Coordinates of C-alpha atoms in Angstrom, one line a residue:
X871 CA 0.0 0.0 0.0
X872 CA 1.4 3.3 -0.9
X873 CA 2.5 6.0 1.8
X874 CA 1.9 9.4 1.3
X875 CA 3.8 12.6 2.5
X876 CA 2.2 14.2 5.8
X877 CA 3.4 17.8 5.6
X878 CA 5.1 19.6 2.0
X879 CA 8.2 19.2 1.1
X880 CA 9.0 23.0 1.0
X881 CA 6.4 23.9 4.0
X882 CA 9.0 27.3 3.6
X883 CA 7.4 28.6 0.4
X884 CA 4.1 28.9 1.4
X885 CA 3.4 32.5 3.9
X886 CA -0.1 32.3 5.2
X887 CA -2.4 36.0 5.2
X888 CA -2.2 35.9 8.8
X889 CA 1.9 35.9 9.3
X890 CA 2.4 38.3 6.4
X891 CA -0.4 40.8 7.5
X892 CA 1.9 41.0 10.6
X893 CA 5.4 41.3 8.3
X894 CA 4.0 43.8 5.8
X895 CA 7.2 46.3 6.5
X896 CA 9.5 43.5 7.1
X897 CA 13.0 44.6 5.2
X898 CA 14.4 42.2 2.9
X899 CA 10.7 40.6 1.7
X900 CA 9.2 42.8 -1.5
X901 CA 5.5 41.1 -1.9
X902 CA 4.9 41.2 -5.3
X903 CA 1.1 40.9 -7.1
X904 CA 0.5 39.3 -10.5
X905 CA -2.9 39.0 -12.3
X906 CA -4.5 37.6 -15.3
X907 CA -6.8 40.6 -14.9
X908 CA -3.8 43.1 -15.3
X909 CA -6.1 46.1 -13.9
X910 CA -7.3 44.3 -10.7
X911 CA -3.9 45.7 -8.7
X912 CA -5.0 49.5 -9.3
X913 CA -8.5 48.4 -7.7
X914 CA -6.6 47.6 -4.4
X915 CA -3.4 45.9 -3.2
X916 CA -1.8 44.4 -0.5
X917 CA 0.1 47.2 1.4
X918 CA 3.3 47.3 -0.4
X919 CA 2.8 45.0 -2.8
X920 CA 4.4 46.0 -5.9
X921 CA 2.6 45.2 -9.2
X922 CA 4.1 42.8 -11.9
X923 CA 2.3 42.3 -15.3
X924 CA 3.2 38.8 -16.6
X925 CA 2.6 40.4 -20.5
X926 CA 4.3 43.8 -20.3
X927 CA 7.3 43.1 -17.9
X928 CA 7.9 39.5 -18.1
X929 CA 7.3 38.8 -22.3
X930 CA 9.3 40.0 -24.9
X931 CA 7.3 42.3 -27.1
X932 CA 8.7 40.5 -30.3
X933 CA 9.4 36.8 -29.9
X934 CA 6.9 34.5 -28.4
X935 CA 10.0 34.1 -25.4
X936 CA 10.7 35.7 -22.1
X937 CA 12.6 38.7 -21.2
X938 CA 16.5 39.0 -21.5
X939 CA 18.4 38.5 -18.5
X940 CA 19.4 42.5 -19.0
X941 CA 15.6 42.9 -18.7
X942 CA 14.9 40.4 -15.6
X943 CA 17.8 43.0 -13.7
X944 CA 16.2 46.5 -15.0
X945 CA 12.5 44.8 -13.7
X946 CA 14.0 43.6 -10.4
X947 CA 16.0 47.1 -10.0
X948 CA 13.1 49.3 -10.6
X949 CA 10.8 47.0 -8.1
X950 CA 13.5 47.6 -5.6
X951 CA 14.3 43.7 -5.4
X952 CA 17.9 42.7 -4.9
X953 CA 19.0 38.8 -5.4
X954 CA 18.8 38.6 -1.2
X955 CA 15.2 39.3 -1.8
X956 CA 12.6 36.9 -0.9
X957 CA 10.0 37.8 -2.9
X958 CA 5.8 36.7 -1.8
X959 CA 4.0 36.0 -5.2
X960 CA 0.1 36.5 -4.7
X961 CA -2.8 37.1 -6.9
X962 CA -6.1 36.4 -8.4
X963 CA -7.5 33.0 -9.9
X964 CA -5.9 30.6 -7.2
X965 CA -2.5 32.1 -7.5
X966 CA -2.4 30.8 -10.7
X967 CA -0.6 34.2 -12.2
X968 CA 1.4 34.7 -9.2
X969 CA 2.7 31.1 -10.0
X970 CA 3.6 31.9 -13.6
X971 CA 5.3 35.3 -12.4
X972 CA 7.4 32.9 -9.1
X973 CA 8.0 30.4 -12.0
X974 CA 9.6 33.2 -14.6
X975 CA 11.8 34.5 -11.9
X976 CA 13.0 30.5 -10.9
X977 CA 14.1 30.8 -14.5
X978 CA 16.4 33.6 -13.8
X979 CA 17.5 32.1 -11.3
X980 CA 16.4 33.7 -8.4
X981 CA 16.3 31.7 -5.3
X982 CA 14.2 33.4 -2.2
X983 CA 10.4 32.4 -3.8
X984 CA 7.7 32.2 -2.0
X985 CA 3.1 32.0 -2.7
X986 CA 0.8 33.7 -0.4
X987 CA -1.4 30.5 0.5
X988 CA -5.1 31.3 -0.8
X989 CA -3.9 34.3 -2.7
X990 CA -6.0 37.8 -3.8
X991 CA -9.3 36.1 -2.9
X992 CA -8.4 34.6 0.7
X993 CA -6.8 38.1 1.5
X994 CA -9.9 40.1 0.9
X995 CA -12.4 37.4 2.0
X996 CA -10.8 38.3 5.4
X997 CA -11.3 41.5 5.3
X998 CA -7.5 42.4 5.8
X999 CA -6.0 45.7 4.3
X1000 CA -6.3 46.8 0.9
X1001 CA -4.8 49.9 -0.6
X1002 CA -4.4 52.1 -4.1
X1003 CA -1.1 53.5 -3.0
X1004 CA 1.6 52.4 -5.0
X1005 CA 4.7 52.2 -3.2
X1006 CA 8.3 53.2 -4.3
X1007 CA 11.1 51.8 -3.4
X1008 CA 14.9 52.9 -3.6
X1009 CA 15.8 51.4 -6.7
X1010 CA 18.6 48.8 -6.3
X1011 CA 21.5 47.4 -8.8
X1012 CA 20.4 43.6 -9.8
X1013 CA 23.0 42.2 -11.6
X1014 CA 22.5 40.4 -14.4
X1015 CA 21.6 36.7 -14.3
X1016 CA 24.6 34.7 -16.2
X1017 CA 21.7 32.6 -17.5
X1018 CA 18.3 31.4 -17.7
X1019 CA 17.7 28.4 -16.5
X1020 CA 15.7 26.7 -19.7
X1021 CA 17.5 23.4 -19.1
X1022 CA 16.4 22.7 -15.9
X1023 CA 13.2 24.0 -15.5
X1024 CA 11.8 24.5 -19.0
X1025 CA 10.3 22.0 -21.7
X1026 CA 10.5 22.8 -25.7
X1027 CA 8.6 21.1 -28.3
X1028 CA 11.4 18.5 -29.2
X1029 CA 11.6 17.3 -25.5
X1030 CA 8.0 17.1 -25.1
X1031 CA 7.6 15.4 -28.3
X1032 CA 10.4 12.9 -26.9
X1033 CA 8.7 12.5 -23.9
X1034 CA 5.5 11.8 -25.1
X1035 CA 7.3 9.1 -27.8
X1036 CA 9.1 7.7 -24.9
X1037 CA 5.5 7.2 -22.8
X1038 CA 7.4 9.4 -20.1
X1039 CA 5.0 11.4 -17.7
X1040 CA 3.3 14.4 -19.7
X1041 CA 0.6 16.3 -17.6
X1042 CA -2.0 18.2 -19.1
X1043 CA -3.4 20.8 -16.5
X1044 CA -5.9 22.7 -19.0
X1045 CA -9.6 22.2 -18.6
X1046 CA -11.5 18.4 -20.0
X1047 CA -13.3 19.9 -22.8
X1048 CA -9.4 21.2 -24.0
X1049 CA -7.8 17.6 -23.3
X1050 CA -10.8 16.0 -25.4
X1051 CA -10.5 18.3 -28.1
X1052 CA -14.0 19.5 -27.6
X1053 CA -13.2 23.0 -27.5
X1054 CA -9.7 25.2 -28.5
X1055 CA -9.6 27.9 -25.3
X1056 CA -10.2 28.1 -22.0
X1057 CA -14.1 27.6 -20.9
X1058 CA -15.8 31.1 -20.9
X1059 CA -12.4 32.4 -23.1
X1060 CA -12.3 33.8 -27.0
X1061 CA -10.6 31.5 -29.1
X1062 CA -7.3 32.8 -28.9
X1063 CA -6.2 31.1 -32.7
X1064 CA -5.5 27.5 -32.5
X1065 CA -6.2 25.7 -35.4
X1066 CA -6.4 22.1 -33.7
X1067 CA -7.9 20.7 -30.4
X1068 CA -6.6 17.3 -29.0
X1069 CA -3.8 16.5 -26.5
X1070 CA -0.1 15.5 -26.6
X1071 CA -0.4 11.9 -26.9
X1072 CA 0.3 9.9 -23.7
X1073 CA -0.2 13.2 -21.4
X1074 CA -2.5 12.2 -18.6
X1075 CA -5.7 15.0 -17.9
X1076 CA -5.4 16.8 -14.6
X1077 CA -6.9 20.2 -14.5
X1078 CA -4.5 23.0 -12.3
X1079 CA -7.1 23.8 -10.0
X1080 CA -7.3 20.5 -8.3
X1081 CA -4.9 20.9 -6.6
X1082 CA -6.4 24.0 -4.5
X1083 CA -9.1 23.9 -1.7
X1084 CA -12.0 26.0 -2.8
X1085 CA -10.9 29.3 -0.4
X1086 CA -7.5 28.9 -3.6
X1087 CA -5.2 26.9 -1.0
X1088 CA -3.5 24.2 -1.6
X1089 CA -4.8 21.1 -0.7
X1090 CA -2.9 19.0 1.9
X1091 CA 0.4 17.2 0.7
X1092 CA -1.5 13.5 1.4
X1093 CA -4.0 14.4 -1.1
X1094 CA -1.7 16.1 -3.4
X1095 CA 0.4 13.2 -3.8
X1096 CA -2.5 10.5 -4.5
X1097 CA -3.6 13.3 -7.5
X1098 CA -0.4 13.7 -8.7
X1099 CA 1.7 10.3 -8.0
X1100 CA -1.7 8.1 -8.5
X1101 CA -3.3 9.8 -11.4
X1102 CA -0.5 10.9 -13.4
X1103 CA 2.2 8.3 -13.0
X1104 CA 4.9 11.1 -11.8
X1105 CA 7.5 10.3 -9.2
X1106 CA 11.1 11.4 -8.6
X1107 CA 12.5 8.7 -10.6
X1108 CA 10.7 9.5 -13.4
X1109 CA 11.4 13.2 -15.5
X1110 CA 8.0 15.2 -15.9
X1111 CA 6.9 17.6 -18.2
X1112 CA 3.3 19.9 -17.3
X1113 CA 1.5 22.1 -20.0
X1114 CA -1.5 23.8 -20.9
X1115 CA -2.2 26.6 -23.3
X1116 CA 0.8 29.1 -23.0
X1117 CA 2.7 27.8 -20.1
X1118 CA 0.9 30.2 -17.0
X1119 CA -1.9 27.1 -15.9
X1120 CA 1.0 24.8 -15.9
X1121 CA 3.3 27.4 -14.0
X1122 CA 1.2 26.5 -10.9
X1123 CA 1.1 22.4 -11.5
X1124 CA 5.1 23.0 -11.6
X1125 CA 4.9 25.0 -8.0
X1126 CA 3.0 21.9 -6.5
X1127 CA 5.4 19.3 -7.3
X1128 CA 8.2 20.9 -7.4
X1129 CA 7.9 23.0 -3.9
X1130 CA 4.9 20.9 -2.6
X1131 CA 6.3 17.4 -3.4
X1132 CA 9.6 17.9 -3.8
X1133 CA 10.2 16.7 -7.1
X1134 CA 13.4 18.1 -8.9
X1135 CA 12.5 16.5 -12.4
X1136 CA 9.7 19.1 -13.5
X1137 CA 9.9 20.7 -16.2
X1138 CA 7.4 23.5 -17.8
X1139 CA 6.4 23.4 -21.8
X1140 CA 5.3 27.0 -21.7
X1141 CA 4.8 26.2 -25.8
X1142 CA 2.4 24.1 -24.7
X1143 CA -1.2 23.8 -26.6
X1144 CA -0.6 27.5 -28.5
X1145 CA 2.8 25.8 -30.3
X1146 CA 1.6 22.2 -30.4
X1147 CA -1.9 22.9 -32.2
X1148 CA -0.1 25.0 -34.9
X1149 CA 2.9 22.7 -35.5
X1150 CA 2.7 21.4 -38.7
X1151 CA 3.1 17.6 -38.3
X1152 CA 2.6 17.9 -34.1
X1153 CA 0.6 14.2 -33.4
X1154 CA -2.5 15.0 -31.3
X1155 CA -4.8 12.8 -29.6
X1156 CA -8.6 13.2 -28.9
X1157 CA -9.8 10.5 -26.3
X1158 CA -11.1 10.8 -23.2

């Protein structure tokens, strides 16, 4: 019979709204908000929180890639974030934004990560304090990561296309009517342009939000494992690769096991379902 964790593996990267409500003007912590809804942070904040928008500052405005690691140091200076930083992701949808923001800066290597458990909605749902002031801070001198960490963290089209040859783990996070091919988007979304609906072959269905409580925690490690170790065949021994539609859903799958579980084989396709239904001669998949 299998055994399951009792507590996360990284308990450290989750801050609860009750410890950081008393830590707001703690030096060395910059809490940092990221939103699919890129207005909701001038409707109200947490106190300090500095505002990071996962198109303008985190996307390069020409290739369908990330910012330069000359870009990641001007954001970071500018936000008043040095690498000794720990820096609290938070925001709307479960956190899943604030995931793909905590994610982009893992690429760049920085180190002192951390998710507000529950996120925008558990903060307000307490009634704990909101503001419109935007804060400045003293800008600082971030130096310029020597790399991004693609390797390790990060899936392209080849290696998931290997992985799903190989029948090695491939999770898809993205809603059921997206895995079956029933629909192209999000539920409730535009179409956003692909031309085919399906799956990777081989990838295993597990939406991104059941891994969260409905008040956007996460659910207890126990559970998290039989989802995740039960359901989608993925273990330490084995290499895993998460999608969705442009890499953000799948962000947050890749927090779970990487900083919930403790899995050091994760890798994101942030590709995902925008490359692989447009690839000319991509193999999709439309069962259940």
């Amino acid at each position: 019979m299998a055994t399951y964790p009792t507590q996360y593996a990284h308990p450290e990267a989750l801050v609860e709204t009750d410890w950081l409500e008393k830590h707001l003007k703690d030096d060395g912590i910059r809490i940092v908000e990221s939103n699919e809804d890129v207005l909701l942070y001038d409707t109200g904040h947490i106190p300090g929180a500095v505002h990071i928008d996962w198109r303008a500052d985190l996307q390069d405005p020409l290739i369908r890639d990330y910012i330069s690691p000359e870009k990641f140091a001007e954001l970071c200076s500018r936000n008043g974030i040095s690498p000794d930083t720990t820096c609290i992701f938070y925001g709307d949808k479960a956190n899943w934004w604030a995931c793909y923001a905590l994610w982009a800066f893992r690429l760049f290597g920085h180190e002192k990560v951390k998710i507000l458990n529950g996120g925008r909605d558990k903060w307000k749902a307490e009634g704990r304090p909101m503001t419109r002031e935007v804060p400045k801070y003293a800008e600082t001198n971030y130096p310029v990561p020597k790399k991004r960490f693609d390797k390790e963290i990060r899936a392209f089209f080849d290696e998931a296309l290997a992985q799903s040859k190989s029948g090695k783990p491939l999770v898809d996070v993205r809603s059921p009517g997206e895995y079956r091919g029933e629909i192209t988007h999000m539920p409730e979304y535009p179409q956003e342009g692909v031309l085919r609906g399906g799956h990777v072959p081989g990838a295993k269905s597990m939406p991104w939000k059941t891994a969260t409580n409905d008040d956007a925690t996460f659910k207890p490690a126990s559970e998290l494992a039989k989802i995740y170790f039960d359901q989608c065949g993925v273990g330490p021994e084995r290499d895993t690769i998460v999608y969705c539609r442009i890499g953000e859903r799948s962000s947050h799958t890749w927090f779970v096991l990487t900083y919930l579980l403790g899995l050091n084989n994760v890798r994101n396709y942030d590709g995902s379902w925008t490359e692989w239904g447009n690839k000319v001669g991509a193999p999709i998949e439309k069962s259940a």
